[in-house]
Structure formats: C-alpha cells, structure tokens
Coordinates of C-alpha atoms and ligand atoms in Angstrom, one line a residue:
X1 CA -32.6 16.9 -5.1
X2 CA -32.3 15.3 -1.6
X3 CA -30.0 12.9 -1.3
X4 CA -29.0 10.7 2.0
X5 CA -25.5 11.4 2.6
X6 CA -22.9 13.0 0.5
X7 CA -20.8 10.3 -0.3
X8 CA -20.9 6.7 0.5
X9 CA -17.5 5.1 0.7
X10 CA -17.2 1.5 -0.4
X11 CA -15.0 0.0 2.1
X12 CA -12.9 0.4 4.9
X13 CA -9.2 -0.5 4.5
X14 CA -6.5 2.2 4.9
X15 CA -8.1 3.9 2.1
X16 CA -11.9 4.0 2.9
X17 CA -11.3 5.0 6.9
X18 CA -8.5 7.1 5.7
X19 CA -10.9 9.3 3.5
X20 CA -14.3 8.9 5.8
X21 CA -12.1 10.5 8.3
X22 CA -10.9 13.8 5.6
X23 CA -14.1 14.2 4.4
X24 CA -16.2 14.1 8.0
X25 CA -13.2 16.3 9.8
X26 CA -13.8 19.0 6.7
X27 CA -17.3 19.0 7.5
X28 CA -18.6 16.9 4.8
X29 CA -20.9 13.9 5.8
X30 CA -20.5 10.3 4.1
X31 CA -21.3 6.8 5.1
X32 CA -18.9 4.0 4.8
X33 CA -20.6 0.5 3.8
X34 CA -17.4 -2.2 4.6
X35 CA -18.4 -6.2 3.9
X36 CA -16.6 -7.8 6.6
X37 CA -17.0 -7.1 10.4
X38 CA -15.5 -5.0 12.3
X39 CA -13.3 -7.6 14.1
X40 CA -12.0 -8.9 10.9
X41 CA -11.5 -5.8 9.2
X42 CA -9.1 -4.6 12.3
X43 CA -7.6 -8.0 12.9
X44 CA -6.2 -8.4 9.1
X45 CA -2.5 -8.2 9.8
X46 CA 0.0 -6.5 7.1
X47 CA 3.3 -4.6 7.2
X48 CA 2.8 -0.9 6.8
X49 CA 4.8 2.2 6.5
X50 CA 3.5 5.3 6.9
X51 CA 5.9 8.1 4.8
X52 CA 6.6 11.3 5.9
X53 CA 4.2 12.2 3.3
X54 CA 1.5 10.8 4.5
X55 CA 2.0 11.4 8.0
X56 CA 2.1 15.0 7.1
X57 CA -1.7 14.8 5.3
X58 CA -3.1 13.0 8.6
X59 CA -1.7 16.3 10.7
X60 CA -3.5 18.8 8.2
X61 CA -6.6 16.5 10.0
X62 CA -5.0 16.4 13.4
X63 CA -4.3 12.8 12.5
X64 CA -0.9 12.7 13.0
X65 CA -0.7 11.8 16.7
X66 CA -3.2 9.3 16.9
X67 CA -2.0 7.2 13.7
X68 CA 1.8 7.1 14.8
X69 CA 1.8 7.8 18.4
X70 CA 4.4 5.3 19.5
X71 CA 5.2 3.9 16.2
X72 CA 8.9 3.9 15.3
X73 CA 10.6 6.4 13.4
X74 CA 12.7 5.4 10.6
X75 CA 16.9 5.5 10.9
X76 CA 19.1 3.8 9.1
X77 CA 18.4 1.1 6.5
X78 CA 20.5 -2.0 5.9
X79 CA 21.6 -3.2 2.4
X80 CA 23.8 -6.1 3.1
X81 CA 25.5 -7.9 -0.3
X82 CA 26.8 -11.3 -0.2
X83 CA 26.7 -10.5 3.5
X84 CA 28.9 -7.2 3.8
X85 CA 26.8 -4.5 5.8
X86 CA 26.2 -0.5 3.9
X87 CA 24.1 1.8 6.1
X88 CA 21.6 4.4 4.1
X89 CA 20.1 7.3 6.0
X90 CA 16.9 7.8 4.8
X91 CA 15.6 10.2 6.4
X92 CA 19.0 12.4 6.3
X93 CA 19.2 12.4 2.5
X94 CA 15.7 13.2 2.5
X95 CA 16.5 16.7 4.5
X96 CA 15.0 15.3 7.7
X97 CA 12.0 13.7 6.3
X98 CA 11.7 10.3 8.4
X99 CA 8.8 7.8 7.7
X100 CA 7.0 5.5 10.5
X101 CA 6.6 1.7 10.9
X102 CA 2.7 1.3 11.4
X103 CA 1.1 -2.2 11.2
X104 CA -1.8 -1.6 8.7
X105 CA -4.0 -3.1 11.0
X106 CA -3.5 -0.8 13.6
X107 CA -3.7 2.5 11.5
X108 CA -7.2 0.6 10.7
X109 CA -7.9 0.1 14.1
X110 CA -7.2 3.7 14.9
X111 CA -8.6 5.6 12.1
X112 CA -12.1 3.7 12.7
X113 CA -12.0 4.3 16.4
X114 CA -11.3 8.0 15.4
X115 CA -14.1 7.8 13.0
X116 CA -16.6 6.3 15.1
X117 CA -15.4 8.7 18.2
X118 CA -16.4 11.9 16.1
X119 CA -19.8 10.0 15.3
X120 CA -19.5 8.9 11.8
X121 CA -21.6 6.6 10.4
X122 CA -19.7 3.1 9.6
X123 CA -21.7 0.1 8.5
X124 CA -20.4 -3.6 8.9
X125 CA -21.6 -6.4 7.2
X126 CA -23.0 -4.6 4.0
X127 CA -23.4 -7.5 1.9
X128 CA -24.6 -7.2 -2.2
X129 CA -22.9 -3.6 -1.8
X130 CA -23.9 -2.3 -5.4
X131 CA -23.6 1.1 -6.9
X132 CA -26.1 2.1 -9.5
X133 CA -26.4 5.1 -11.8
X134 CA -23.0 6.4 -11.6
X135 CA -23.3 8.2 -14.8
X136 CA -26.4 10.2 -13.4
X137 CA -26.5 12.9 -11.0
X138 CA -27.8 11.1 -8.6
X139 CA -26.5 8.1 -7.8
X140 CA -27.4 5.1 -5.6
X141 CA -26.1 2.0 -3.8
X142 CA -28.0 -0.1 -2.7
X143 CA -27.0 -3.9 0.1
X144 CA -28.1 -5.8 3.0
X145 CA -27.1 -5.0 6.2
X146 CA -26.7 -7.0 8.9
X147 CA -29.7 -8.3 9.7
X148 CA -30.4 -9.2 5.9
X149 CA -32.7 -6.1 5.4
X150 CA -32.6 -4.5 1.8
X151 CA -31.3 -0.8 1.9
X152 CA -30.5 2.0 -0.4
X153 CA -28.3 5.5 0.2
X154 CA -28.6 7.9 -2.5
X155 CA -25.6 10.8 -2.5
X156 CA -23.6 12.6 -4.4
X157 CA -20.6 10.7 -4.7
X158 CA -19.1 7.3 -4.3
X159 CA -15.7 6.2 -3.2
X160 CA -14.8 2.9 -4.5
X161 CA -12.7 2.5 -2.0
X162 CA -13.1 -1.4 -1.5
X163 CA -9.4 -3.1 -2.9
X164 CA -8.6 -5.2 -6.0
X165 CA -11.3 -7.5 -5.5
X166 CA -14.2 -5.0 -4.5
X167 CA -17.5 -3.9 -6.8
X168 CA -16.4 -0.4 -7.5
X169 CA -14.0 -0.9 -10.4
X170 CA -16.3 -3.8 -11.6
X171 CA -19.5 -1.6 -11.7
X172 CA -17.5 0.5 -14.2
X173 CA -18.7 -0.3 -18.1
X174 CA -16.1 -2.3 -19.5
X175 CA -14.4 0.1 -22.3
X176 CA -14.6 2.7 -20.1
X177 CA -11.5 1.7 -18.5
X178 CA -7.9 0.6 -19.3
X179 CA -6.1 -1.5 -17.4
X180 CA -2.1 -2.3 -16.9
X181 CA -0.8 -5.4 -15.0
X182 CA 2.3 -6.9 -14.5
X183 CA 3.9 -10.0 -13.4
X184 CA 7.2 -9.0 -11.9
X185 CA 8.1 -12.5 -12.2
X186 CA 9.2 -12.5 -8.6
X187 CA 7.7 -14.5 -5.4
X188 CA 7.8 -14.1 -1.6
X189 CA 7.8 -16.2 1.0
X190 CA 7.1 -14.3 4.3
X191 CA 7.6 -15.8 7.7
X192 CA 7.0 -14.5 11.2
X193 CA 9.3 -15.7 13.5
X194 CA 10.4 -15.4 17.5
X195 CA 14.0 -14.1 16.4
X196 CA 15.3 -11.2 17.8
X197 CA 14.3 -7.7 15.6
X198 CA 17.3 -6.1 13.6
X199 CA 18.9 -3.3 14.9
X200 CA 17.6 -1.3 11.2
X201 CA 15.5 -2.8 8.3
X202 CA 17.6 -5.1 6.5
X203 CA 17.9 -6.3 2.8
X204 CA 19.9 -8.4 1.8
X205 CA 21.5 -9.1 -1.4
X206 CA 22.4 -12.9 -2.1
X207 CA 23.5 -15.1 -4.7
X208 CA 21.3 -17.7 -3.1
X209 CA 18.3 -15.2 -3.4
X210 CA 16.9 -11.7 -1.9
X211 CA 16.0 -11.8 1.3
X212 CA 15.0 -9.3 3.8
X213 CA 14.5 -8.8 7.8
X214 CA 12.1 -6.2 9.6
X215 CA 11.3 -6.0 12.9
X216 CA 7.9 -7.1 14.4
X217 CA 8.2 -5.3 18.1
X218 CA 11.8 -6.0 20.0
X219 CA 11.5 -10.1 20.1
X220 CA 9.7 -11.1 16.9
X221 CA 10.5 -10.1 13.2
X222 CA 9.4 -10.6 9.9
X223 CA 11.5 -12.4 7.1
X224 CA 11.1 -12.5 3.4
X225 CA 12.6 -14.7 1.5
X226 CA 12.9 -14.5 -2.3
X227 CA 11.6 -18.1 -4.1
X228 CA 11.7 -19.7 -7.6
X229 CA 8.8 -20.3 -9.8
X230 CA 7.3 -23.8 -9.3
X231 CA 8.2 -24.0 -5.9
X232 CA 5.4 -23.8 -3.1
X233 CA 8.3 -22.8 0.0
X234 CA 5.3 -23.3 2.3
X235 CA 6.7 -27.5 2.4
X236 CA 10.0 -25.6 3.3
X237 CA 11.1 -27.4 6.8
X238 CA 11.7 -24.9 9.1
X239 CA 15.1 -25.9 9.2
X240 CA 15.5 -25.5 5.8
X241 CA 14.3 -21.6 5.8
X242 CA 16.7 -20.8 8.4
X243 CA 19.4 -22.6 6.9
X244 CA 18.3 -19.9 4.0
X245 CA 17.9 -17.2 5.8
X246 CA 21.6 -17.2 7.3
X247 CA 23.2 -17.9 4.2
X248 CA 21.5 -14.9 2.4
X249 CA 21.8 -12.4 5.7
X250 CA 25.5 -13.3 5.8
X251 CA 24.8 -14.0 9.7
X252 CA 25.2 -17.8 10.7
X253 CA 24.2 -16.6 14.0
X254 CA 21.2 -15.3 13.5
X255 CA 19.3 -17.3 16.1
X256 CA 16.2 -19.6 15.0
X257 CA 13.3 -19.1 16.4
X258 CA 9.3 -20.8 16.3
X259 CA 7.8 -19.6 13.3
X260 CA 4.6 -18.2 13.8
X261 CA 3.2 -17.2 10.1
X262 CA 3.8 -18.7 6.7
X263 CA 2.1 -16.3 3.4
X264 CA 3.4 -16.2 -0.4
X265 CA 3.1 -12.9 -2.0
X266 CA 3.7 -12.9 -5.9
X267 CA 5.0 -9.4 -6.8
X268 CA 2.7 -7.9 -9.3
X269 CA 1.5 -4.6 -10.4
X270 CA -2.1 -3.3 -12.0
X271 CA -3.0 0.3 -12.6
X272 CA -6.9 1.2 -14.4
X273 CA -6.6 4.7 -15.9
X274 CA -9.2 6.5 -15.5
X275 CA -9.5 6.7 -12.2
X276 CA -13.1 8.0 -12.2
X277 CA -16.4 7.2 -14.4
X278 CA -19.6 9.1 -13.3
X279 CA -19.9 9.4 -9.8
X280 CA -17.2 7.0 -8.9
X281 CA -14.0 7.4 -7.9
X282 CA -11.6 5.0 -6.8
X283 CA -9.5 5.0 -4.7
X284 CA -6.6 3.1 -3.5
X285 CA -5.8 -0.9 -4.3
X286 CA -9.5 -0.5 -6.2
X287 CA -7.4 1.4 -9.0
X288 CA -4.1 0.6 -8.5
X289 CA -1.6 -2.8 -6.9
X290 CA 1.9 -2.0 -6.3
X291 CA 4.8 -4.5 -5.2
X292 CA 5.7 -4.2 -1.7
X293 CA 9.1 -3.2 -2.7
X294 CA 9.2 0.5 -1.2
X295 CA 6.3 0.1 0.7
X296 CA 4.0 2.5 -1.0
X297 CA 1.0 1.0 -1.1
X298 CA -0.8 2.4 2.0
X299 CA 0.7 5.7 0.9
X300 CA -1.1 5.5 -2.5
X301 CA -4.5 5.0 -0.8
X302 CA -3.3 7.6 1.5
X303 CA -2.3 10.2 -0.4
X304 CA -5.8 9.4 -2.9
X305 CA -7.9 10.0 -0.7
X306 CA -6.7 13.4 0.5
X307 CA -6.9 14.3 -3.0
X308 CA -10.6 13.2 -3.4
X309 CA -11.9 14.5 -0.1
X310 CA -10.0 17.5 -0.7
X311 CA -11.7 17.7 -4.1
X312 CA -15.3 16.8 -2.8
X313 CA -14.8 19.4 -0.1
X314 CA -14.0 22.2 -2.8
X315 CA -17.3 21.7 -4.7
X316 CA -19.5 21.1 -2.1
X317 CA -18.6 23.9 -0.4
X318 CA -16.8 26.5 -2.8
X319 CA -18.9 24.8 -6.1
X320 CA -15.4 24.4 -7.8
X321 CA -15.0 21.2 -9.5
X322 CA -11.8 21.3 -10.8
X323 CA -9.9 19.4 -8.4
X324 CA -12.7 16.5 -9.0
X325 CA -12.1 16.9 -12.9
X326 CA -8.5 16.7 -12.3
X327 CA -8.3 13.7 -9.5
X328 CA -7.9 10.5 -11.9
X329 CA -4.8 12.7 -13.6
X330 CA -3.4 13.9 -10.2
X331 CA -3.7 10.1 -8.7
X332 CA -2.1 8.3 -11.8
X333 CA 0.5 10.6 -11.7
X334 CA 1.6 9.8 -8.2
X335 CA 0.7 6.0 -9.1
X336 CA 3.0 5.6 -12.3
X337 CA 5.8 7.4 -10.6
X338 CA 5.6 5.1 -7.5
X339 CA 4.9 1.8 -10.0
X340 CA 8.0 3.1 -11.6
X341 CA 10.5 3.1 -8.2
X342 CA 9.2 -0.2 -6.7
X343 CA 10.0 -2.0 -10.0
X344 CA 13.5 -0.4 -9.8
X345 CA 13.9 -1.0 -6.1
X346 CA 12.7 -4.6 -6.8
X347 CA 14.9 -5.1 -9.8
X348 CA 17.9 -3.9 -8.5
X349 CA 17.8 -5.9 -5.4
X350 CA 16.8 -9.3 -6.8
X351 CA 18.8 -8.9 -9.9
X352 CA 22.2 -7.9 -8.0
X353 CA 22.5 -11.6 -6.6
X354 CA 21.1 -13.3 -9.8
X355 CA 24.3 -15.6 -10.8
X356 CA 22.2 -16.8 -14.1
X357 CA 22.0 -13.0 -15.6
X358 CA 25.6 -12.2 -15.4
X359 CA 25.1 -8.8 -16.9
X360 CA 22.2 -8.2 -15.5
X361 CA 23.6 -8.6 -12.2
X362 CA 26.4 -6.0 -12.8
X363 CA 24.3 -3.1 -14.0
X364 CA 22.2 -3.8 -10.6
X365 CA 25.7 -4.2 -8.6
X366 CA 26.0 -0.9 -10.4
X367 CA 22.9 0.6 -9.6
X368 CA 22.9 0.0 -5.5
X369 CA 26.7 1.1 -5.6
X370 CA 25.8 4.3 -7.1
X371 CA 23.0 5.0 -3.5
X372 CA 26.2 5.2 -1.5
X373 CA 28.6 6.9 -3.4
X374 CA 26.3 9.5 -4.9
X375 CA 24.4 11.9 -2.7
X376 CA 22.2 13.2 -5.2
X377 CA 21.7 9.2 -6.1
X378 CA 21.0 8.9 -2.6
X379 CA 19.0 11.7 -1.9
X380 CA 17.1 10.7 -5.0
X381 CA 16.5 7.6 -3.4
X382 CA 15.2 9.0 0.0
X383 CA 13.2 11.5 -1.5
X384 CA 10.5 8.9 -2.6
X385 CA 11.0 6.7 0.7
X386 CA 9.9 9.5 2.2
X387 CA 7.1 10.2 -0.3
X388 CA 7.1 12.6 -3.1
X389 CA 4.5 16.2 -3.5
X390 CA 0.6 15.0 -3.5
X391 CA 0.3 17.5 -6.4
X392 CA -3.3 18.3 -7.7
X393 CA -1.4 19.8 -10.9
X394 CA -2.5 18.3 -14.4
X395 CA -0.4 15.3 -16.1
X396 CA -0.6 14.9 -19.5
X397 CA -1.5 10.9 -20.1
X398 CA 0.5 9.5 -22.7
X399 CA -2.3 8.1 -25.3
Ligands
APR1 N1 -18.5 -4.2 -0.4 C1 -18.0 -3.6 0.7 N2 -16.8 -3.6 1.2 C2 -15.9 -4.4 0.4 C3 -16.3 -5.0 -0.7 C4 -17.7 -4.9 -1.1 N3 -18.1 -5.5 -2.3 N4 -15.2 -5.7 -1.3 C5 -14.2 -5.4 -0.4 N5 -14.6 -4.7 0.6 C6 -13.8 -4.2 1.7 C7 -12.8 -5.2 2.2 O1 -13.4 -6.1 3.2 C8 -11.7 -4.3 2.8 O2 -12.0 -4.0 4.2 O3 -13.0 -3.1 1.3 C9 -11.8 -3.0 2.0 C10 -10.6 -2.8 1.1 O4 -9.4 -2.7 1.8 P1 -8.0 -3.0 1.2 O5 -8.1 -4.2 0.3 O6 -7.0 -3.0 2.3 O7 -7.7 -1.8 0.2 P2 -7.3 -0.3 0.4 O8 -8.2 0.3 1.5 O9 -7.3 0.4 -0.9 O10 -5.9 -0.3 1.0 C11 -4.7 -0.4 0.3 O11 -4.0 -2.3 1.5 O12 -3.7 -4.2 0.2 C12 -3.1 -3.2 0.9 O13 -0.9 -2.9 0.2 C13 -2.2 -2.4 0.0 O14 -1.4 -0.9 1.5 C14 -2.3 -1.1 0.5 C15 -3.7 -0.9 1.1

C-alpha cells in the first residue's frame, strides 16, 4: 500500500524534533505537523538539563555537539540546610558522567535548525491535527495548514508527540488506557531576576520553605520558591520575595535585583500505561508529566524517542518488530523509575524544613544526611542525575 511518509510526528517540542531528527538521520522519512509557529515554538522559555544519558543518544546521531556546544557542564551542586553549605559531586559519584544546563528552548531551536538543514519536512501551523484509524494498518491524519487548506498524510506510524494537552493521547479509545496522576501537594513560585548566578546549583533547605537558585547566564538567575496552598505569591511584593529568598538561602547578602519573570508551577505527576494503541505511540509529556525535581523531563522525551525511532528503524528496515512490541514496557519502565526519584528528591527536600511534620522532617534530615556520608548513597544519587540505561529489555507491569 502506498503511503505518504513513514511516520508523521505530532508535534515539535523536545520530543517531536528530538525523534524527527533519529528517525531522518537513520534514513527513515517522517513529517512533523506542530500547531504553533515556528517563532513561538522556539521562543517558549523553560529550564532544561540535558543528562549524560541523553547527551550520549544525541552523539550515536552526531547530535552531541550541536545541542550542547557551549552549554555548561555540571560540577558541584549545592544543598544548603537552614543555611549551612554541603557540596555533592555529581558527576564524580557518577564515575565521570556530568550532565549539561540547556535552556529547552534552545535545544528546540537547534534540533529544528538541524532538522530543517538536512531537509526534513516540518509543518507550522497544522491546525485540526487529527489522527484517524490507528488500529488499521494504514493510518491517517488529516489538518489545515497554513493557509486553511484541508490535508491528509497517510503512513505507517504516528508519534504522538504533542505534550499533556495534545490530540494524540486523546484520539486513544477511552478504556484502552490507564492513567496515574498525582498531586504532590507542593507549589512553585519561579522568578527571573538580575542577581548575580551562583557559583553551583543551589537548594536550599528552610524552615521557612524550599527554595532554590540556578543560574540564567553569569548576571541573571532563576529562583524558586516553595509556597503554601491558597496563596497566589504572584501579589508577593518584590520586596517581600527577596526578604524570602535570603532567609531560606541563608545569605542576607544576596543582592536584589529587577525581576524579570513571575510563573507558578504546581508539582504534579501523570503517567498513561500503555504507551501505544494501534499505530500510535506516544511519546514524551503526551504519556507521561514528571515534577521538575531532578529535571528529568526532557530526558524522558529524550530517551522515548530513541527508543521509538530506534524501534521504527528495526522493522522498516530489518522487518523485526520486537522493539516496537516492546516500546510502551521499555518507556514505562524508565518513566516509573524516574516518577519514583523526583518524588523522593522532592520529598526529602521540602519535607526536611517542614517544622509542622516533626517526624517527617527527621527521616528527610535523615535521608539528605545519608548523600554525604554514604558513597554508595551518593553514588546512588548521581547515578540517576546523570540518567540511568535506556534499556529496550521487557518489564513486567504490575496488574
Ligand atoms: N497538533 C499539533 N501540535 C500540537 C498539538 C496538536 N493538536 N498540541 C500540541 N502541539 C505541540 C505544541 O505546540 C508543542 O510544540 O506539541 C508540542 C509539545 O511539546 P511539549 O509540550 O514541550 O512536550 P514534549 O515535546 O513531550 O516535551 C517534554 O517539555 O513540558 C516539558 O518538562 C517537559 O521537559 C519536558 C518536555
């Protein structure tokens, strides 16, 4: 049967570029259909961290240079409790494994400059983007480009690759999918602000509330600052937020600065097992939301997309399906295992300055102690900052 492309992705954030760009450097052609302009899509500003992992599957592309070339290594990272300063090395424990700080925006930017550069075919403004008989060997999707016309791609695959909010998951039959979410009860505020970057990424452990520093180039940085339910910190005075911030940092000189960017982020978590249904697979925050604690993430939409193009490569080319049979299992793995650290990471360093949990607050006391005393804690502990095996091997789901 002849079919327009191979595989039409559904998006392109980190996960949608990240795959177009696997699956056209292994020789496989696809079409990417993203809603939003190409401007927007490169302009949206987030944090990102790009783990050794992940940095190793863009160099099995050649990637590896273009989406960290002049990005900053990771060092040292800063856990500061009720103000007194312990140093991890990350990258050490993790036997020389050190991640990279990369703005998403800019490993967009790249990775659809990269894209475009070897000729792929990327469409902005697909609007009514809708898949259609996914269960079929043949499936369809059909939207409106730009200039309002009506089109239609058939292929062989789709990759729903289009975030939380996207079509993909939601052209799924209901009952063909379970999903998992979780309110970690926990809220953000995040401020940008003209204040001189920390030397290393810094958490900090408070009695008045987590709060946390990263660096946004040498003269800016990025602050998070835990808040309580019912609160909306975006009234906060300024004044009031640094006040805050340098009695949870421990640093009353931490110099003010003009705040630049206000956002909430509410710390949740949603997983939908399978992965697949038909045709579709998803990939990235289509399937799966993680808390930022940990900063995996990107990683997750990284590290899923290998595994599908990877997959979709091996039957085109060798007719072995396995590793598509086997991608929802492989993915969830990895997905669980990371849901699992970030609510540990987030637990431990929220809970170890709650005053009102006075138990609580030991066993997470505890819990950080036990990163600098124990190596094997430690290591433990770098070993998924640095990103664990992208294993294709089979995981038993527990029913
Ligand atoms: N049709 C086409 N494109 C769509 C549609 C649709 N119906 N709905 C959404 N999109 C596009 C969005 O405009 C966006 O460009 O899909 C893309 C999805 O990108 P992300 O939401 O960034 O999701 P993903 O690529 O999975 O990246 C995961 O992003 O949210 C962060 O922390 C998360 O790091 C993780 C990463």
């Amino acid at each position: 049967m002849s079919r327009d492309t191979t595989v039409v992705v559904i998006g392109a954030g980190p996960a949608g570029v990240s795959l177009a760009n696997f699956l056209r450097r292994s020789g496989v052609d696809c079409v990417v259909l993203e809603a939003r302009d190409r401007e927007y899509v490169e302009g949206r500003q987030r944090a990102g961290v790009i783990d050794h992992r992940a940095e190793q599957i863009f160099g099995e592309f050649g990637l590896a240079g273009l989406v960290g070339g002049g990005a900053p290594l990771e060092t040292f990272l800063e856990i500061r409790v009720e103000g007194v300063p312990r140093l991890i090395d990350g990258p050490g424990l993790a036997g020389g494994r050190p991640s990279r700080l990369v703005p998403q925006q800019l490993l967009v930017r790249r990775l659809i400059g990269a894209y475009l550069e070897d000729g792929g075919d990327l469409r902005f403004d697909a609007r009514d983007v809708t898949p259609h008989d996914l269960d079929g060997d043949r499936p369809r999707v059909t939207y409106r480009d730009a200039d309002g016309v009506e089109r239609e791609l058939t292929c062989s695959y789709v990759a729903g690759c289009d975030g939380f909010h996207g079509v993909s998951r939601r052209s799924i039959p209901e009952g063909a999918l379970t999903t998992y979410s979780f309110d970690h009860g926990i809220g953000w505020y995040t401020v940008l602000a003209d204040s001189p970057a920390p030397r290393y990424p810094l958490m900090a452990v408070s009695r008045h509330g987590f709060a946390a520093q990263f660096a946004r180039g040498p003269h800016a940085s990025r602050f998070y600052l835990q808040y309580r339910a019912g609160e909306d910190p975006r009234r906060w005075p300024d004044e009031f937020t640094w006040e805050q911030l340098r009695l949870r940092l421990g640093d009353d000189g931490l110099p003010g600065g003009a705040i630049t960017g206000r956002e909430v982020v509410d710390m949740r978590s949603f997983v939908a097992e399978p992965m697949s249904y038909g045709k579709m697979f998803l990939v990235g925050d289509a399937a799966h939301i993680i808390t930022p604690m940990g900063a995996k993430g990107m990683n997750l939409a990284v590290a899923d997309a290998y595994l599908l193009a990877r997959a979709i490569v091996a039957a085109e080319r060798d007719g072995d399906r396995s590793g598509l049979a086997g991608y929802s299992e492989a993915c969830l793995r990895r997905t669980w295992d990371y849901q699992e650290f970030s609510r540990w990471y987030a637990e431990m360093v929220h809970e170890a300055g709650d005053e009102s949990e006075p138990f609580r607050r030991r066993l997470a006391l505890a819990r950080l102690d036990r990163l600098f005393r124990s190596p094997t804690a430690g290591a433990a502990f770098a070993d998924l900052m640095a990103g664990t095996e992208v294993s294709p091997g089979r995981w038993p789901a527990p029913r």
